[in-house]
mmCIF file with all atom_site columns, C-alpha atoms in Angstrom:
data_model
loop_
_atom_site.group_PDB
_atom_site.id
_atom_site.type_symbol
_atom_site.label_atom_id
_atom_site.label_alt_id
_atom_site.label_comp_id
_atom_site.label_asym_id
_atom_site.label_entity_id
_atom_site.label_seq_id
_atom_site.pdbx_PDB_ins_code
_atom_site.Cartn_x
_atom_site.Cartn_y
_atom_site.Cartn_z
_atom_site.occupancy
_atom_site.B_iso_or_equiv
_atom_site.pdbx_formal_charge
_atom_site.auth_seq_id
_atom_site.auth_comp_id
_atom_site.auth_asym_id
_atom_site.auth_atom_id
_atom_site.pdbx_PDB_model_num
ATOM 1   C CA . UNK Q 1 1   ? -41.358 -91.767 46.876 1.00 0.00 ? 762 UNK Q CA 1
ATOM 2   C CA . UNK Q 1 2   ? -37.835 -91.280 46.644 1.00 0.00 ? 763 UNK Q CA 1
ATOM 3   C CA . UNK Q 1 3   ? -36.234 -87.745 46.550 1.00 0.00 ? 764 UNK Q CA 1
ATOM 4   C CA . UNK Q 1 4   ? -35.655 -86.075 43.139 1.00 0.00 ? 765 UNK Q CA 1
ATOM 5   C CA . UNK Q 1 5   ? -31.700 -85.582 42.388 1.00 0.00 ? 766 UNK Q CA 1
ATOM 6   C CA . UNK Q 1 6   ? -32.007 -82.531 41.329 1.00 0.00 ? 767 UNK Q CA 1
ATOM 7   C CA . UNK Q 1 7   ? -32.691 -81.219 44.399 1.00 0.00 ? 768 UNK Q CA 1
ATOM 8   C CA . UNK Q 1 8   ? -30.270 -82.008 45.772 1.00 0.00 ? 769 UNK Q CA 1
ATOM 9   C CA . UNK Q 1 9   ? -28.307 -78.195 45.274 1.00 0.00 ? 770 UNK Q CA 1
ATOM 10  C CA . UNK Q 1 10  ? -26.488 -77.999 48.768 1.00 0.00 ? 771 UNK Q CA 1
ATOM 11  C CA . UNK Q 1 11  ? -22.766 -78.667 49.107 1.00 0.00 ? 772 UNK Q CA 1
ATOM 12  C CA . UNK Q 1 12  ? -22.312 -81.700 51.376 1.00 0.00 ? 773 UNK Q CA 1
ATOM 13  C CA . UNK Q 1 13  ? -19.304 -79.864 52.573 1.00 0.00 ? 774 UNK Q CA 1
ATOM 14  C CA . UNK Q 1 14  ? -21.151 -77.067 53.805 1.00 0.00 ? 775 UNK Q CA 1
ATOM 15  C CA . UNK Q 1 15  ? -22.314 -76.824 57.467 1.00 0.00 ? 776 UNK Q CA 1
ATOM 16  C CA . UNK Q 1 16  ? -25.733 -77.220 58.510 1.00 0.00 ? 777 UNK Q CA 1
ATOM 17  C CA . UNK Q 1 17  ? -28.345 -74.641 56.543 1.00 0.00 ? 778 UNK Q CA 1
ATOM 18  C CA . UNK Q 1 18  ? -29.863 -72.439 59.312 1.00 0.00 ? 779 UNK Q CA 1
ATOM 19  C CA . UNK Q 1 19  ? -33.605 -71.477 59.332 1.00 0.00 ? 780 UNK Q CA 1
ATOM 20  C CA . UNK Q 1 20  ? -34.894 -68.113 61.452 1.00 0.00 ? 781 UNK Q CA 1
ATOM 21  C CA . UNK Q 1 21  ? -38.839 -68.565 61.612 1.00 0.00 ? 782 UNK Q CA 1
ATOM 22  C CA . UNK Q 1 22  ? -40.316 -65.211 62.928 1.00 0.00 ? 783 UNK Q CA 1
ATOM 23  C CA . UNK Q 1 23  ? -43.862 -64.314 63.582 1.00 0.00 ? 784 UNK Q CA 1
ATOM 24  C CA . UNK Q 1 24  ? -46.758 -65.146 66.478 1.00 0.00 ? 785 UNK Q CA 1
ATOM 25  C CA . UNK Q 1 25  ? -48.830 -68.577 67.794 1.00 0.00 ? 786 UNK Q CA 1
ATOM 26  C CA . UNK Q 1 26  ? -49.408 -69.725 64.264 1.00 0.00 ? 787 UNK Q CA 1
ATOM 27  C CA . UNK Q 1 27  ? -45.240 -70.071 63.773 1.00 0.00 ? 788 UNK Q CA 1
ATOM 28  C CA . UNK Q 1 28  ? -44.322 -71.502 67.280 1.00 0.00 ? 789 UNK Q CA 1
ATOM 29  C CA . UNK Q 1 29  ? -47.653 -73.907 66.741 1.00 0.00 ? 790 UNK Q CA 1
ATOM 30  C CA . UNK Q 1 30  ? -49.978 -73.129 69.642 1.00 0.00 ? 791 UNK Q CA 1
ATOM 31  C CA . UNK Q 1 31  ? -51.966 -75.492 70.805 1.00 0.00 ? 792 UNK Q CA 1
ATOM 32  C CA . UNK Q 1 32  ? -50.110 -78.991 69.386 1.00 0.00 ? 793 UNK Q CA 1
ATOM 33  C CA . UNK Q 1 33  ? -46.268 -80.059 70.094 1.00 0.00 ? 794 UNK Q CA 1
ATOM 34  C CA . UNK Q 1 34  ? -43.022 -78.281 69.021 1.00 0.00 ? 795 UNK Q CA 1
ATOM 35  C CA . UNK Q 1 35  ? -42.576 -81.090 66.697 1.00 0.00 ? 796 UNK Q CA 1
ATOM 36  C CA . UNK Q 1 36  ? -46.062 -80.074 65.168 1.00 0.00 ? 797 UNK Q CA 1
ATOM 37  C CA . UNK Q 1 37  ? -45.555 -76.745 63.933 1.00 0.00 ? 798 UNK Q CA 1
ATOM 38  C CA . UNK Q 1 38  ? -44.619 -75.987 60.648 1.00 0.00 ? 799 UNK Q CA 1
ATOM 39  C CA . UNK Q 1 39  ? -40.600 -74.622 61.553 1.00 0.00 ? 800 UNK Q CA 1
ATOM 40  C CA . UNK Q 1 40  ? -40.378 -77.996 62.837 1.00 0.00 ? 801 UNK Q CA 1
ATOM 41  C CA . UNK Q 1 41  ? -42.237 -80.090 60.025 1.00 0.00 ? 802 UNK Q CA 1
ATOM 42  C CA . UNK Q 1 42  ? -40.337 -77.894 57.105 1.00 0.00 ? 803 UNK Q CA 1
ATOM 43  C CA . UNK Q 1 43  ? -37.272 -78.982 58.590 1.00 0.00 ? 804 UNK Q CA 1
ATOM 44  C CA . UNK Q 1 44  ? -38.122 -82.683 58.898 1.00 0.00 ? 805 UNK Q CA 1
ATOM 45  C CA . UNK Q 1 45  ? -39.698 -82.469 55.264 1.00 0.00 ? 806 UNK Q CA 1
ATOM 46  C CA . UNK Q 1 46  ? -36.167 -80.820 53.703 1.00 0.00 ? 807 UNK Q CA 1
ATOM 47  C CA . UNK Q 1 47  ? -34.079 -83.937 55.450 1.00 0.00 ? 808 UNK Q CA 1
ATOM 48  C CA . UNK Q 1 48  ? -36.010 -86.430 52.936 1.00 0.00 ? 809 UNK Q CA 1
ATOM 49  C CA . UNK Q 1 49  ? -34.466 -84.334 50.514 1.00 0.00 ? 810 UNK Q CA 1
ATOM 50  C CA . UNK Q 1 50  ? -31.026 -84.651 51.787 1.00 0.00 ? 811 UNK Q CA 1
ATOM 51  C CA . UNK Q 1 51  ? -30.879 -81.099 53.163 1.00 0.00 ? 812 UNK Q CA 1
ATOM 52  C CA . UNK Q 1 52  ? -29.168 -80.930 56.306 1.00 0.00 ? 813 UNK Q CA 1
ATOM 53  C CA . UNK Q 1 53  ? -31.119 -78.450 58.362 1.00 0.00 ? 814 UNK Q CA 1
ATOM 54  C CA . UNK Q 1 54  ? -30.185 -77.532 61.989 1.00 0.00 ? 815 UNK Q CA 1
ATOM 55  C CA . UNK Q 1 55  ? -33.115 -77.193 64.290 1.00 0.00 ? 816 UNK Q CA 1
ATOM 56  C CA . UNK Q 1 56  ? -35.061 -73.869 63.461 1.00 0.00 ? 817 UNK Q CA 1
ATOM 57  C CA . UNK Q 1 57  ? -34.818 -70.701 65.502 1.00 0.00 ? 818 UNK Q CA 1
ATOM 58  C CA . UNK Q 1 58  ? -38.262 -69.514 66.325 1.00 0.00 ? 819 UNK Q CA 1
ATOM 59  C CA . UNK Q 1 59  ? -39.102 -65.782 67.398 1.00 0.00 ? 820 UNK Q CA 1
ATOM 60  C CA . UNK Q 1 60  ? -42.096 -66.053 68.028 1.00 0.00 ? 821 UNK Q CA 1
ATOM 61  C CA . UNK Q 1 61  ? -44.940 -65.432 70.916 1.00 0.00 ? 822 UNK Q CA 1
ATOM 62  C CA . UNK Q 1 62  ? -48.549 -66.445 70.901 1.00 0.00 ? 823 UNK Q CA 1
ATOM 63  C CA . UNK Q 1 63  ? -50.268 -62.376 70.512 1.00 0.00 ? 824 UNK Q CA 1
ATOM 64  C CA . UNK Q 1 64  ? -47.800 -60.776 69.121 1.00 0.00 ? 825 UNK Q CA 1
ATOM 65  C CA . UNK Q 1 65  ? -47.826 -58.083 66.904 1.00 0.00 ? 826 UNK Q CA 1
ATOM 66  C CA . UNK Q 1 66  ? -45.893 -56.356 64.834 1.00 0.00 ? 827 UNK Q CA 1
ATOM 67  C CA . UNK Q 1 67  ? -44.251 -54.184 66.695 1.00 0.00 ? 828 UNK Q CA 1
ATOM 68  C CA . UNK Q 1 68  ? -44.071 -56.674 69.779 1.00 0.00 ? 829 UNK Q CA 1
ATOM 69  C CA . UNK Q 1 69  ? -42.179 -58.777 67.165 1.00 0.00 ? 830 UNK Q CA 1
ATOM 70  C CA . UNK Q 1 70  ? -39.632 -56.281 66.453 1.00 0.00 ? 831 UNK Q CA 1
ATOM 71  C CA . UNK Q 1 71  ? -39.111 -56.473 70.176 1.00 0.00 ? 832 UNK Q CA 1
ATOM 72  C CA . UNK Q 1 72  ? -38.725 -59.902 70.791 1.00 0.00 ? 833 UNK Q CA 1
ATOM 73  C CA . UNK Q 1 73  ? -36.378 -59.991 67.852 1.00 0.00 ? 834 UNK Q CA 1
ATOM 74  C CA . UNK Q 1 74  ? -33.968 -56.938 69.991 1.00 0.00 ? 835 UNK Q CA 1
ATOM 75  C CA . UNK Q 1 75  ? -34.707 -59.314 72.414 1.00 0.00 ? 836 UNK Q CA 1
ATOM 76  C CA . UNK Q 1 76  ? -33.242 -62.222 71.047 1.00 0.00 ? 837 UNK Q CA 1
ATOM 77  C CA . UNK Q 1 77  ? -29.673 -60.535 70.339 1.00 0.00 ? 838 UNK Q CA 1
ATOM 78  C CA . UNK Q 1 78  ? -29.210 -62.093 66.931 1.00 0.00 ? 839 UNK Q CA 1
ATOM 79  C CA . UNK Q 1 79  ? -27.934 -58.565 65.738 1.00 0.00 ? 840 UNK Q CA 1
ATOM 80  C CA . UNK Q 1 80  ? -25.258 -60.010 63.219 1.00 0.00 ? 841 UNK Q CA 1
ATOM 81  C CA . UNK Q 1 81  ? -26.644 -63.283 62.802 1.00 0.00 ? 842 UNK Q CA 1
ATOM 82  C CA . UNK Q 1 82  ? -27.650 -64.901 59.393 1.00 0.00 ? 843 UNK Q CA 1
ATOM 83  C CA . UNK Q 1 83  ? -29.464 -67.512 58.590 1.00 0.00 ? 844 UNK Q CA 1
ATOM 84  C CA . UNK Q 1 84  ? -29.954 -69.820 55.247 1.00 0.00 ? 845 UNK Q CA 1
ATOM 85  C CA . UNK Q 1 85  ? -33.433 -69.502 55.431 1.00 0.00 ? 846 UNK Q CA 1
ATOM 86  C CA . UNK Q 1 86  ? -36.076 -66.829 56.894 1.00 0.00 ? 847 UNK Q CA 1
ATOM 87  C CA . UNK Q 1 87  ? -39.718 -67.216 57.217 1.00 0.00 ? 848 UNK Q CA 1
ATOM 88  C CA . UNK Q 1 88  ? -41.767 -64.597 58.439 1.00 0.00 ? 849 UNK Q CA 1
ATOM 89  C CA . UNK Q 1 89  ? -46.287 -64.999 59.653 1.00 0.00 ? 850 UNK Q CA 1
ATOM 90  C CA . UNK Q 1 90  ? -47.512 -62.070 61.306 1.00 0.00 ? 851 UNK Q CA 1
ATOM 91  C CA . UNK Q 1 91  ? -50.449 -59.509 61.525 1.00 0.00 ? 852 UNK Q CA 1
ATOM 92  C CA . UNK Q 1 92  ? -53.046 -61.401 62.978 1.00 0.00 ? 853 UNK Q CA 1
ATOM 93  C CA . UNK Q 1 93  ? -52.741 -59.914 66.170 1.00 0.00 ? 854 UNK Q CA 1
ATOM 94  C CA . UNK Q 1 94  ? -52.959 -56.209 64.645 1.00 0.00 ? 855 UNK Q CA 1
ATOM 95  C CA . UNK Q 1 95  ? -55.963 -57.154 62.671 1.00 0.00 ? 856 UNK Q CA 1
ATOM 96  C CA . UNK Q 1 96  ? -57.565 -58.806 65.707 1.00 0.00 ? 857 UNK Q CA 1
ATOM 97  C CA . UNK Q 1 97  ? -56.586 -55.390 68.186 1.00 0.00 ? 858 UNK Q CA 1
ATOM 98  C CA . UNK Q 1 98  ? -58.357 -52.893 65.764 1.00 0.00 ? 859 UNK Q CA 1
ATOM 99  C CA . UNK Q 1 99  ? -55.296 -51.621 64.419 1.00 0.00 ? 860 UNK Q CA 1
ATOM 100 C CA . UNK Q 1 100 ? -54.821 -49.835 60.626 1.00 0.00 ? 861 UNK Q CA 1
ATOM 101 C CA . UNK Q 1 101 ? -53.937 -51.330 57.980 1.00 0.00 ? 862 UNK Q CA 1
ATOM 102 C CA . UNK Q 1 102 ? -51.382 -48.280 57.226 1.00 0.00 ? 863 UNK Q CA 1
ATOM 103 C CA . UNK Q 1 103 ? -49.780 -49.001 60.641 1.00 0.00 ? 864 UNK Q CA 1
ATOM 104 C CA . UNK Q 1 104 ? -49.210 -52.650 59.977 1.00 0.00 ? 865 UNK Q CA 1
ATOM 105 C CA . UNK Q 1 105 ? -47.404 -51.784 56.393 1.00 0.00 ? 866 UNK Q CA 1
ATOM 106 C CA . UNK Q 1 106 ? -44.827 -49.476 58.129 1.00 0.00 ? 867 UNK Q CA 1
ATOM 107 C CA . UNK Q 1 107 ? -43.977 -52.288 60.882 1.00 0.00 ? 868 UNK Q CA 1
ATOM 108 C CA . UNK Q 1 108 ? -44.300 -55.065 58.584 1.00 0.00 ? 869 UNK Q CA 1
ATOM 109 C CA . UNK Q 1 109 ? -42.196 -53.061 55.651 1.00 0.00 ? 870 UNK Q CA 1
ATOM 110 C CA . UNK Q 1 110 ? -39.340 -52.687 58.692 1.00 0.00 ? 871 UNK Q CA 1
ATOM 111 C CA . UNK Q 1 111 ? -39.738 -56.452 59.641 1.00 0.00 ? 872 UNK Q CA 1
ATOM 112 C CA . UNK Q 1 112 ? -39.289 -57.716 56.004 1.00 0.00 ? 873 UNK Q CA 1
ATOM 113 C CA . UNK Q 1 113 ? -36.475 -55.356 55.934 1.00 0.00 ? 874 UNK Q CA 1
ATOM 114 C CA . UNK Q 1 114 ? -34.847 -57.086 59.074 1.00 0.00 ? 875 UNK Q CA 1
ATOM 115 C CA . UNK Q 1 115 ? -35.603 -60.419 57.675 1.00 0.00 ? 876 UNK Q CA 1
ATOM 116 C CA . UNK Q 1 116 ? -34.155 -59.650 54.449 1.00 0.00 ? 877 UNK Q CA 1
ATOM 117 C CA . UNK Q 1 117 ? -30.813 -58.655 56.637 1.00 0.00 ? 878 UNK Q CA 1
ATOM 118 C CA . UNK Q 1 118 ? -30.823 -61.638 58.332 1.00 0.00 ? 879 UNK Q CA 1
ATOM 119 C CA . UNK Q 1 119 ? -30.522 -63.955 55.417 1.00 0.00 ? 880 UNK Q CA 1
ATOM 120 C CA . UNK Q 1 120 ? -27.543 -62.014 54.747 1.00 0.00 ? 881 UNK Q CA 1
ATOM 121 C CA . UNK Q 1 121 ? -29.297 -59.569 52.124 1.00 0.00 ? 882 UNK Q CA 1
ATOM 122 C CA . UNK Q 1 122 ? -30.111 -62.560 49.603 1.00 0.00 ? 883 UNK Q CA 1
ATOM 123 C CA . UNK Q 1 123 ? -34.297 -61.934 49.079 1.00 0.00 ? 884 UNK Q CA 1
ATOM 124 C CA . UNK Q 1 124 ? -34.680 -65.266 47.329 1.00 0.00 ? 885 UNK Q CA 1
ATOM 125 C CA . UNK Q 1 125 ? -34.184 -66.726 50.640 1.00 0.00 ? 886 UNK Q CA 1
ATOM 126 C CA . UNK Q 1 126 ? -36.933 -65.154 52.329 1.00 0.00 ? 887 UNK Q CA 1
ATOM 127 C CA . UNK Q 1 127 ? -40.481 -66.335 52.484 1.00 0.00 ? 888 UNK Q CA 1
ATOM 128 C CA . UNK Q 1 128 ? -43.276 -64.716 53.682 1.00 0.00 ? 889 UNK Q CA 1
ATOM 129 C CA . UNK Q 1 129 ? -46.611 -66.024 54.650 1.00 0.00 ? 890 UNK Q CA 1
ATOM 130 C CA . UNK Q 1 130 ? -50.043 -64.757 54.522 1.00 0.00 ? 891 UNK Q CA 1
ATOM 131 C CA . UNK Q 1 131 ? -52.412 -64.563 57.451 1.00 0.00 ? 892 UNK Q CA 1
ATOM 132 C CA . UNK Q 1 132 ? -54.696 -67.051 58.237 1.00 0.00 ? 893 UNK Q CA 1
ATOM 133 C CA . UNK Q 1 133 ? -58.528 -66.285 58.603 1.00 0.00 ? 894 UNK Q CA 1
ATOM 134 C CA . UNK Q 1 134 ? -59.493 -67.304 61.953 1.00 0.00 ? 895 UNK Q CA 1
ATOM 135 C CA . UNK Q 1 135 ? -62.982 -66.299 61.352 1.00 0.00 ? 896 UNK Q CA 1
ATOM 136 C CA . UNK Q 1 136 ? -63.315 -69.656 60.398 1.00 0.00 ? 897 UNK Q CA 1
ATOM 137 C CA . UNK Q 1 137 ? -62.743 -71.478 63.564 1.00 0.00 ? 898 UNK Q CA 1
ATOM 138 C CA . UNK Q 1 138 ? -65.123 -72.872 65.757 1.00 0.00 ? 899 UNK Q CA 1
ATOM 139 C CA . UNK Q 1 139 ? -63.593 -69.924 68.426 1.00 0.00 ? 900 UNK Q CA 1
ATOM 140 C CA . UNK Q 1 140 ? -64.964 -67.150 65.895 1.00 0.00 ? 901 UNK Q CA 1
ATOM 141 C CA . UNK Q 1 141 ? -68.478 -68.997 65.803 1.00 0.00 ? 902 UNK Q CA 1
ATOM 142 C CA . UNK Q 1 142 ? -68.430 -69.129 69.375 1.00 0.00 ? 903 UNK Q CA 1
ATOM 143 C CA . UNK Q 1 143 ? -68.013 -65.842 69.858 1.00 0.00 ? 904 UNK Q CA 1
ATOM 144 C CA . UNK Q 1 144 ? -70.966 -64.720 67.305 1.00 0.00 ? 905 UNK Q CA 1
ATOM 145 C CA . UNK Q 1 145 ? -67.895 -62.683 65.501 1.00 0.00 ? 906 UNK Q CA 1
ATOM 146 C CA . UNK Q 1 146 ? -68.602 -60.970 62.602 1.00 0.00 ? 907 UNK Q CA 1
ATOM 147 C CA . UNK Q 1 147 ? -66.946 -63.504 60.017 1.00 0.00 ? 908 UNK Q CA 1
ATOM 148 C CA . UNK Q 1 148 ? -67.156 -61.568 56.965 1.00 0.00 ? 909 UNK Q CA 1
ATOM 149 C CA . UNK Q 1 149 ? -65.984 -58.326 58.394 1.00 0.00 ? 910 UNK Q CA 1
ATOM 150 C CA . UNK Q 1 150 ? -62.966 -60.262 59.581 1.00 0.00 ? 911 UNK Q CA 1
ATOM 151 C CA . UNK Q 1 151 ? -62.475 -61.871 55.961 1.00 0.00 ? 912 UNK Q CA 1
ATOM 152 C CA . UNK Q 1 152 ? -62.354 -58.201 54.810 1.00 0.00 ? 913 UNK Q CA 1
ATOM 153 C CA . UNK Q 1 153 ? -59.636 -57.086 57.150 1.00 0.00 ? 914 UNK Q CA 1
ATOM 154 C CA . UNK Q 1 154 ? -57.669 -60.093 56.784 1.00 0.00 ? 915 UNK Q CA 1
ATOM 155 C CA . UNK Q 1 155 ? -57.914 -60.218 53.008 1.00 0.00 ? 916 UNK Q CA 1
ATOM 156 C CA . UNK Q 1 156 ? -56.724 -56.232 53.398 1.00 0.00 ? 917 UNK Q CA 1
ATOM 157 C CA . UNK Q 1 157 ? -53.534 -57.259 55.402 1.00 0.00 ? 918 UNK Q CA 1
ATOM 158 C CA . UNK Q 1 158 ? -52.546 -59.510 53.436 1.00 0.00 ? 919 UNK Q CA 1
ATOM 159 C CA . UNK Q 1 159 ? -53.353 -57.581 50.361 1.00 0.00 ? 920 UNK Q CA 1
ATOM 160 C CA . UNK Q 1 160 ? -50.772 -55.158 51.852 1.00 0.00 ? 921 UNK Q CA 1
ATOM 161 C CA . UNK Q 1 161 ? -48.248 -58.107 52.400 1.00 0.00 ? 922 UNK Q CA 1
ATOM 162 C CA . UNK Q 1 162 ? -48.207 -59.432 49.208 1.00 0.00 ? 923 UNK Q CA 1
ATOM 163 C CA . UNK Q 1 163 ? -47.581 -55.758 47.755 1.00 0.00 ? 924 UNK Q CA 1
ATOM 164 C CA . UNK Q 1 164 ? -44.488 -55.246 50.220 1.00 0.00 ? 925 UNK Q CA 1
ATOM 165 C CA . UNK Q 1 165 ? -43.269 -58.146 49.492 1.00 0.00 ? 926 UNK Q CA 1
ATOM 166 C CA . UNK Q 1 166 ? -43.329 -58.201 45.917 1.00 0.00 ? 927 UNK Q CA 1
ATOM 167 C CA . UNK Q 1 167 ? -41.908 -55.015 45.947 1.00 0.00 ? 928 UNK Q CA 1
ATOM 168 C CA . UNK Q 1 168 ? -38.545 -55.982 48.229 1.00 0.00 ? 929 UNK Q CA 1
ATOM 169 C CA . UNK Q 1 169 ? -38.207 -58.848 45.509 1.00 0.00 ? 930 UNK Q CA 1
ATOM 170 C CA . UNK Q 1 170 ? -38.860 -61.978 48.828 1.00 0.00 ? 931 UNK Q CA 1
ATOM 171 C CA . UNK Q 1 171 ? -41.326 -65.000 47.905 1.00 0.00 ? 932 UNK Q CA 1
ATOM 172 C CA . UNK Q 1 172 ? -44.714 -64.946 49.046 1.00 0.00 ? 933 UNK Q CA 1
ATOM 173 C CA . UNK Q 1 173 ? -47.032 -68.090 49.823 1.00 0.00 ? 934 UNK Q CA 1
ATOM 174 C CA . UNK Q 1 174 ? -50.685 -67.687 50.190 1.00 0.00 ? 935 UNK Q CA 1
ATOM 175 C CA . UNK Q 1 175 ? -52.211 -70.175 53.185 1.00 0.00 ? 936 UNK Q CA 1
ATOM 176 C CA . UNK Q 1 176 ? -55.193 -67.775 53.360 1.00 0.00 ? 937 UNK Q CA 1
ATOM 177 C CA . UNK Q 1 177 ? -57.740 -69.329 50.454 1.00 0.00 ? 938 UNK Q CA 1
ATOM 178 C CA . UNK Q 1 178 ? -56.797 -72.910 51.501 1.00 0.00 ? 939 UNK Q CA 1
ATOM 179 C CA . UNK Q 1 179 ? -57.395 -72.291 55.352 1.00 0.00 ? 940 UNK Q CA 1
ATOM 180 C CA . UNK Q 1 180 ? -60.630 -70.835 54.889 1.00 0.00 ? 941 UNK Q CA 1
ATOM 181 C CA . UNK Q 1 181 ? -61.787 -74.185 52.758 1.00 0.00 ? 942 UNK Q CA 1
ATOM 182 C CA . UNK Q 1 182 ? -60.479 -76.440 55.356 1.00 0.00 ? 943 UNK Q CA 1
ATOM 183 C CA . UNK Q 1 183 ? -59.648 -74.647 58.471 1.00 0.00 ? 944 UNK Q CA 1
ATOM 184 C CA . UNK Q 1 184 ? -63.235 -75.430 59.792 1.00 0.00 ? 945 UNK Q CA 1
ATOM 185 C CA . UNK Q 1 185 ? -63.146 -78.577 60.085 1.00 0.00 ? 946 UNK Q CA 1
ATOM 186 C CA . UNK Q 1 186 ? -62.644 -80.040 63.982 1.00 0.00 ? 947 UNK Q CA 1
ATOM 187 C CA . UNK Q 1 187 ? -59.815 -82.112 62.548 1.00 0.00 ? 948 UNK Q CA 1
ATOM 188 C CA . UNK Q 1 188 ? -57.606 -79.219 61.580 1.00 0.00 ? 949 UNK Q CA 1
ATOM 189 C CA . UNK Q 1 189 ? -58.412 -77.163 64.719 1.00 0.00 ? 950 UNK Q CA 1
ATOM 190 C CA . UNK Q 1 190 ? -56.090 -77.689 68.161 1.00 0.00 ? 951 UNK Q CA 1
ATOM 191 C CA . UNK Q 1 191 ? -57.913 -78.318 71.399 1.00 0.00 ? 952 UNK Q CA 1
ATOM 192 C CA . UNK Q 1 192 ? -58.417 -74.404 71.329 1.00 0.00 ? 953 UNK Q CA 1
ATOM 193 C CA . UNK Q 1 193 ? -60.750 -74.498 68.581 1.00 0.00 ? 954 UNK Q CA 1
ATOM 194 C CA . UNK Q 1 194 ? -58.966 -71.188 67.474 1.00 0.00 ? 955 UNK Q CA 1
ATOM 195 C CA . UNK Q 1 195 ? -55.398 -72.119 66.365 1.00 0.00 ? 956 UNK Q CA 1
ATOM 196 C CA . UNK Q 1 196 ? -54.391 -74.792 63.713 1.00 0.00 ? 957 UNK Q CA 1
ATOM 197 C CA . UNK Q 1 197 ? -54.064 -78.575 64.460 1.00 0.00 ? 958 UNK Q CA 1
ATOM 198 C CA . UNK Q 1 198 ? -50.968 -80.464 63.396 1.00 0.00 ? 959 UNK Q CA 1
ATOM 199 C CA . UNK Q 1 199 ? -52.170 -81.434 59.648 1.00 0.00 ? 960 UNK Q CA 1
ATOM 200 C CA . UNK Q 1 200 ? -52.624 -77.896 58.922 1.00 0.00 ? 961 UNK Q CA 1
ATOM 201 C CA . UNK Q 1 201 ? -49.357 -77.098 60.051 1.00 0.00 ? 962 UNK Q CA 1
ATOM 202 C CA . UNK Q 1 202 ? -48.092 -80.222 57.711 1.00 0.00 ? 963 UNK Q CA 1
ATOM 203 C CA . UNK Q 1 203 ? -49.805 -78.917 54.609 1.00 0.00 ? 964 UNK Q CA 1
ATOM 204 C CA . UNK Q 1 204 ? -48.387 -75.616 55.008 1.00 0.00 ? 965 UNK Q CA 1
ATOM 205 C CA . UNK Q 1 205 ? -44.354 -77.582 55.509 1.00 0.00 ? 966 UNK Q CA 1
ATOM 206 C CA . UNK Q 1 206 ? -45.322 -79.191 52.166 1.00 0.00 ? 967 UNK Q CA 1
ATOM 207 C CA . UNK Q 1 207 ? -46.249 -76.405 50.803 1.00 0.00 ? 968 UNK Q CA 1
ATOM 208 C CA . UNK Q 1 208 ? -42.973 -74.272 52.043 1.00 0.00 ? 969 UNK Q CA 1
ATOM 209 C CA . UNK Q 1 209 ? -40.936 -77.245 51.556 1.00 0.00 ? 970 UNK Q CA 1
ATOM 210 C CA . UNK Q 1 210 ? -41.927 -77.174 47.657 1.00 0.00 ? 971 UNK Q CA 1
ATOM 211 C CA . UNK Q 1 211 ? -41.140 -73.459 47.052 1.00 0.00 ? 972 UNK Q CA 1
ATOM 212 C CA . UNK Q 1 212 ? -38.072 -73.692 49.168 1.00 0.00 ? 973 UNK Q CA 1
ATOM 213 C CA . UNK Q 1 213 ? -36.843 -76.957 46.859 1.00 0.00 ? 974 UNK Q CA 1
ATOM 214 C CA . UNK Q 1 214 ? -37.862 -75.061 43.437 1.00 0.00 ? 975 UNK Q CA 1
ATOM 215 C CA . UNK Q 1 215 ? -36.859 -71.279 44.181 1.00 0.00 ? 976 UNK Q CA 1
ATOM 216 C CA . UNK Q 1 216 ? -34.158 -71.443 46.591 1.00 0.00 ? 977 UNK Q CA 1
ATOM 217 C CA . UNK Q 1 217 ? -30.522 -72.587 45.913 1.00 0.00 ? 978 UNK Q CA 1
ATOM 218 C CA . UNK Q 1 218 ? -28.315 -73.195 48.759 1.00 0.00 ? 979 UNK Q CA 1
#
């Protein structure tokens, strides 16, 4: 299938478009190869469509948490920085720690708030992500955990992230409903049995790749 022309938006004078992927295991791909994880795959996916992407910058730690994100980002020293593209996964790691939903607004609300800054203070190029419900993975069954009390807590995090998001005007893309169709099955688990294999990783690039092709003009 060959690319459509009209997307094709970028000036082919322009430098490469830069892409800042922030967030936890699910963004840097745990468990399968750099090349696997969806930063990676978006880009690769955006070159078929002529759009010259540099390699992504990925903040990102397996565990992290909110707060431990807004760390590793002071950590980075991009202060300044800004990037064509931002992406931002996180809050499974406060919902798997206990922690309030109410806490994870007021970190999350300051992280969108960053990310918004760092795509120079244009919201259309900003994409958040929902959280994935790992209370479908093998791990969770393993470890006789409560699946529908996680479902719950995860559908009330991202509740809250959808609502933020909306309300700072940034695009939002829900993985959740799909994951917990598919996210089961051995084939779209890593070696973990926790953490995403490389198709799911590949249907969430497609997925980005389509929004990022129909919403956002370079």
């Amino acid at each position: 299938m060959s690319p459509s022309k009209k997307t094709l938006s970028k000036n082919m004078n322009k430098n490469e478009l830069t892409y800042l992927a922030l967030g936890d295991s699910y963004t840097i791909g745990e468990g399968v190869q750099p090349s696997e994880n969806y930063p990676h795959q978006l880009v690769s996916i955006m070159e078929q469509y002529e759009y010259d992407f540099d390699s992504p910058k990925i903040i990102a730690t397996t565990g992290w948490t909110t707060d431990e994100l807004q760390k590793g980002i002071s950590a980075a020293k991009i202060e300044g920085n800004t990037y064509d593209l931002v992406t931002l996964l996180i809050g499974v790691n406060n919902q798997y720690r206990g922690r309030s939903v109410d806490n994870f607004k007021e970190e999350f609300s300051e992280l969108l708030d960053q990310a918004i800054v760092f795509a120079g203070g244009d919201k259309t190029r900003v994409i958040v992500i929902s959280i994935p419900d790992w209370g479908v993975t093998a791990f969770a069954s393993q470890q006789n955990v409560d699946q529908q009390k996680v479902a719950e807590e995860i559908t009330a995090y991202n509740t809250a992230k959808q609502q933020i998001s909306h309300s700072k005007g940034v695009h939002y893309l829900d993985i959740t409903q799909e994951y917990r169709q598919i996210g089961a099955y051995p084939e779209n688990q890593a070696a973990d049995g926790l953490h995403p294999s490389g198709r799911i990783y590949s249907s969430w690039a497609e997925r980005l790749a389509d929004l990022v092709r129909e919403e956002i003009r370079f």
